[in-house]
Short mmCIF file of C-alpha atoms in Angstrom, two decimals:
data_model
loop_
_atom_site.label_atom_id
_atom_site.label_comp_id
_atom_site.label_asym_id
_atom_site.label_seq_id
_atom_site.Cartn_x
_atom_site.Cartn_y
_atom_site.Cartn_z
CA ALA A 62 135.02 65.29 85.61
CA GLN A 63 135.70 66.86 88.95
CA SER A 64 137.90 69.81 89.74
CA VAL A 65 138.55 72.48 92.33
CA THR A 66 139.65 76.05 91.82
CA GLN A 67 141.39 77.95 94.55
CA LEU A 68 141.13 81.69 94.12
CA GLY A 69 144.36 83.41 94.99
CA SER A 70 147.69 81.64 95.02
CA HIS A 71 148.86 83.82 97.89
CA VAL A 72 146.91 85.42 100.74
CA SER A 73 148.47 87.65 103.39
CA VAL A 74 146.68 88.68 106.60
CA SER A 75 147.69 90.32 109.84
CA GLU A 76 147.97 88.32 113.02
CA GLY A 77 144.55 88.31 114.69
CA ALA A 78 142.68 89.04 111.48
CA LEU A 79 140.12 86.84 109.75
CA VAL A 80 141.47 84.19 107.44
CA LEU A 81 139.42 83.40 104.31
CA LEU A 82 140.71 81.00 101.69
CA ARG A 83 138.44 80.42 98.72
CA CYS A 84 137.64 77.16 96.97
CA ASN A 85 135.07 76.45 94.28
CA TYR A 86 134.38 72.98 93.02
CA SER A 87 132.97 71.40 89.90
CA SER A 88 131.30 68.03 90.15
CA SER A 89 128.44 66.32 88.34
CA VAL A 90 127.68 64.21 91.41
CA PRO A 91 127.48 65.11 95.11
CA PRO A 92 131.05 65.85 96.12
CA TYR A 93 133.19 65.03 99.08
CA LEU A 94 135.39 68.02 99.90
CA PHE A 95 138.56 68.40 101.90
CA TRP A 96 141.05 70.99 103.09
CA TYR A 97 144.64 69.89 103.66
CA VAL A 98 147.52 71.98 105.05
CA GLN A 99 151.20 71.68 104.16
CA TYR A 100 153.84 73.21 106.40
CA PRO A 101 157.31 73.84 104.90
CA ASN A 102 159.23 70.69 104.04
CA GLN A 103 156.42 68.46 105.23
CA GLY A 104 153.68 66.35 103.70
CA LEU A 105 150.04 67.36 103.65
CA GLN A 106 147.77 66.79 106.64
CA LEU A 107 144.00 66.84 106.81
CA LEU A 108 142.38 69.96 108.27
CA LEU A 109 138.74 69.01 107.74
CA LYS A 110 136.39 67.16 105.41
CA TYR A 111 132.81 67.30 104.18
CA THR A 112 131.15 64.02 103.26
CA SER A 113 127.46 64.95 102.99
CA ALA A 114 126.69 65.40 106.69
CA ALA A 115 126.56 68.85 108.31
CA THR A 116 127.33 71.65 105.85
CA LEU A 117 129.43 73.56 108.40
CA VAL A 118 132.49 71.53 109.15
CA LYS A 119 134.90 72.23 111.98
CA GLY A 120 138.50 71.14 111.74
CA ILE A 121 141.71 71.32 113.67
CA ASN A 122 143.46 74.49 114.80
CA GLY A 123 140.26 76.54 114.83
CA PHE A 124 139.54 76.28 111.10
CA GLU A 125 136.11 75.65 109.65
CA ALA A 126 134.53 75.47 106.21
CA GLU A 127 131.00 75.69 104.91
CA PHE A 128 129.64 73.67 102.01
CA LYS A 129 127.39 75.86 99.85
CA LYS A 130 125.83 73.87 97.04
CA SER A 131 124.17 76.93 95.45
CA GLU A 132 127.54 78.63 95.15
CA THR A 133 129.57 75.44 94.54
CA SER A 134 131.93 76.68 97.21
CA PHE A 135 133.79 75.30 100.20
CA HIS A 136 135.69 78.29 101.61
CA LEU A 137 138.00 77.87 104.60
CA THR A 138 137.87 80.38 107.45
CA LYS A 139 139.45 81.08 110.80
CA PRO A 140 138.33 84.03 112.95
CA SER A 141 141.78 85.02 114.20
CA ALA A 142 145.04 84.21 112.45
CA HIS A 143 148.09 83.01 114.35
CA MET A 144 151.67 83.16 113.13
CA SER A 145 151.70 79.35 113.21
CA ASP A 146 148.98 79.26 110.52
CA ALA A 147 151.50 80.27 107.85
CA ALA A 148 151.48 77.36 105.41
CA GLU A 149 150.11 76.19 102.06
CA TYR A 150 146.47 75.14 102.00
CA PHE A 151 144.94 72.76 99.48
CA CYS A 152 141.30 72.22 98.68
CA ALA A 153 140.44 68.78 97.28
CA VAL A 154 137.40 66.98 95.85
CA SER A 155 136.27 63.42 95.50
CA HIS A 156 132.93 61.57 95.42
CA TYR A 157 131.34 58.39 96.65
CA SER A 158 132.00 56.35 93.54
CA SER A 159 135.55 57.46 92.87
CA ALA A 160 136.89 55.26 95.64
CA SER A 161 140.25 56.79 96.27
CA LYS A 162 140.75 59.32 93.52
CA ILE A 163 141.11 62.71 95.19
CA ILE A 164 141.75 65.76 93.03
CA PHE A 165 143.71 68.57 94.67
CA GLY A 166 143.59 72.28 93.87
CA SER A 167 146.68 74.30 93.07
CA GLY A 168 147.07 75.54 96.63
CA THR A 169 147.00 78.89 98.43
CA ARG A 170 149.99 80.09 100.37
CA LEU A 171 148.94 81.88 103.56
CA SER A 172 151.31 84.44 105.07
CA ILE A 173 150.75 86.07 108.45
CA ARG A 174 152.01 89.61 109.13
CA PRO A 175 153.05 90.43 112.71
CA ASP B 142 153.19 55.62 116.07
CA ALA B 143 155.44 56.04 113.07
CA GLY B 144 153.96 57.88 110.14
CA VAL B 145 154.54 57.25 106.47
CA ILE B 146 158.27 56.91 105.91
CA GLN B 147 159.88 57.89 102.63
CA SER B 148 163.45 57.60 101.45
CA PRO B 149 165.57 59.23 100.30
CA ARG B 150 164.50 62.71 101.44
CA HIS B 151 166.68 64.30 98.78
CA GLU B 152 168.10 62.85 95.59
CA VAL B 153 170.23 64.58 93.01
CA THR B 154 171.02 62.61 89.90
CA GLU B 155 172.01 63.09 86.31
CA MET B 156 169.78 62.71 83.32
CA GLY B 157 169.55 59.12 82.17
CA GLN B 158 170.17 57.58 85.57
CA GLU B 159 167.71 55.27 87.30
CA VAL B 160 165.97 56.64 90.38
CA THR B 161 164.17 54.55 93.00
CA LEU B 162 162.01 56.15 95.66
CA ARG B 163 160.81 54.10 98.60
CA CYS B 164 157.82 54.24 100.89
CA LYS B 165 156.74 52.45 104.05
CA PRO B 166 153.04 53.09 104.77
CA ILE B 167 151.50 53.24 108.21
CA SER B 168 151.03 49.76 109.62
CA GLY B 169 147.49 48.52 109.04
CA HIS B 170 146.73 50.88 106.17
CA ASN B 171 145.66 49.05 103.03
CA SER B 172 145.69 51.86 100.46
CA LEU B 173 148.86 53.56 99.23
CA PHE B 174 149.23 56.52 96.90
CA TRP B 175 152.09 58.17 95.03
CA TYR B 176 151.76 61.89 94.28
CA ARG B 177 154.07 64.30 92.48
CA GLN B 178 154.22 67.99 93.38
CA THR B 179 155.63 70.69 91.11
CA MET B 180 155.17 74.44 90.92
CA MET B 181 153.74 74.21 87.44
CA ARG B 182 151.33 71.28 87.83
CA GLY B 183 150.62 71.25 91.55
CA LEU B 184 149.84 67.93 93.23
CA GLU B 185 149.21 65.08 90.81
CA LEU B 186 148.12 61.55 91.64
CA LEU B 187 150.43 59.12 89.86
CA ILE B 188 149.15 55.75 91.04
CA TYR B 189 147.39 54.11 93.93
CA PHE B 190 147.29 50.62 95.36
CA ASN B 191 144.65 48.84 97.38
CA ASN B 192 145.68 45.67 99.22
CA ASN B 193 148.98 45.77 97.30
CA VAL B 194 147.23 45.74 93.91
CA PRO B 195 147.55 48.72 91.53
CA ILE B 196 144.05 50.13 91.06
CA ASP B 197 144.58 53.24 88.97
CA ASP B 198 147.84 54.13 87.24
CA SER B 199 146.36 56.60 84.77
CA GLY B 200 148.41 59.40 86.28
CA MET B 201 151.77 57.76 85.58
CA PRO B 202 153.38 60.10 83.05
CA GLU B 203 154.90 57.53 80.72
CA ASP B 204 156.62 54.19 80.50
CA ARG B 205 159.71 55.53 82.20
CA PHE B 206 157.74 55.45 85.46
CA SER B 207 156.87 52.24 87.26
CA ALA B 208 155.59 51.45 90.75
CA LYS B 209 155.43 48.27 92.75
CA MET B 210 154.05 47.18 96.06
CA PRO B 211 155.46 43.72 96.82
CA ASN B 212 153.93 43.62 100.30
CA ALA B 213 151.75 45.65 102.63
CA SER B 214 154.65 47.50 104.18
CA PHE B 215 156.71 48.59 101.20
CA SER B 216 156.34 50.34 97.87
CA THR B 217 158.74 51.71 95.27
CA LEU B 218 158.45 54.29 92.52
CA LYS B 219 161.08 53.92 89.84
CA ILE B 220 162.06 56.30 87.07
CA GLN B 221 164.26 54.89 84.33
CA PRO B 222 165.75 56.78 82.59
CA SER B 223 165.29 60.01 84.50
CA GLU B 224 164.93 63.39 82.77
CA PRO B 225 165.22 66.96 84.08
CA ARG B 226 161.44 67.43 83.79
CA ASP B 227 161.01 64.69 86.41
CA SER B 228 162.42 67.06 89.03
CA ALA B 229 159.73 67.38 91.70
CA VAL B 230 158.78 66.38 95.21
CA TYR B 231 157.29 62.90 95.28
CA PHE B 232 154.91 62.10 98.11
CA CYS B 233 153.69 58.77 99.33
CA ALA B 234 150.45 58.63 101.31
CA SER B 235 148.47 55.87 102.93
CA THR B 236 145.05 55.33 104.43
CA MET B 237 142.80 52.63 105.80
CA GLY B 238 139.95 51.89 103.45
CA LEU B 239 138.86 54.53 101.01
CA ALA B 240 140.59 57.88 100.85
CA ASN B 241 137.51 59.69 99.62
CA THR B 242 135.81 59.46 103.01
CA GLY B 243 138.82 59.02 105.19
CA GLU B 244 142.08 60.80 105.66
CA LEU B 245 145.25 60.55 103.64
CA PHE B 246 148.44 60.42 105.73
CA PHE B 247 151.38 61.82 103.80
CA GLY B 248 155.07 61.21 104.17
CA GLU B 249 157.54 64.10 104.20
CA GLY B 250 158.33 63.61 100.53
CA SER B 251 161.35 62.84 98.40
CA ARG B 252 162.77 65.86 96.61
CA LEU B 253 164.23 64.75 93.28
CA THR B 254 166.52 66.91 91.19
CA VAL B 255 167.57 65.61 87.79
CA LEU B 256 170.44 67.56 86.24
#
């Protein structure tokens, strides 16, 4: 079975500071990994995805994530936080044979302090 | 281009009533998903369709829930009878091909409150 664990349900950083949202996965087969963002009262939208190509993945809005097999991690980072980054972030996992079954983590709410 | 369209955006109903949520996927997408989001359980996949055929409904909570996709541009999720524990935000999402390598496009959700 596959799963993802997001460490920290709420993260608060100052504007301009580094953003680090943690995600660890569990999978018995090579995983596909995703980060989605949800702004208030909206659906989720894809930030970035890893599907067995480059381990450092760049996404929209300046976010990136690195796949580390040895650590079973796929943490999301952004060098400098903007107020507009305040949202809920979801890590998700799938794999090549699961077709369309994507398992989402519990989410991390990111707050930005002025 | 229009995104995934869901209706109603908000629904308040009483326990025992029938609830029907509707979804119009993005034109050309052939996979459609229904998710439920709650504080306690997070985002759960209820069912997904490929080319209008239900592929995996193992996430549907119980027989009170049913979903249909009569054509490529319309799907419904029905709860009959509804219970207070069904209160949640229900999302519809669509994609072209397989979601595990592509991108899921979500609607804005239908917030259901069962009193």
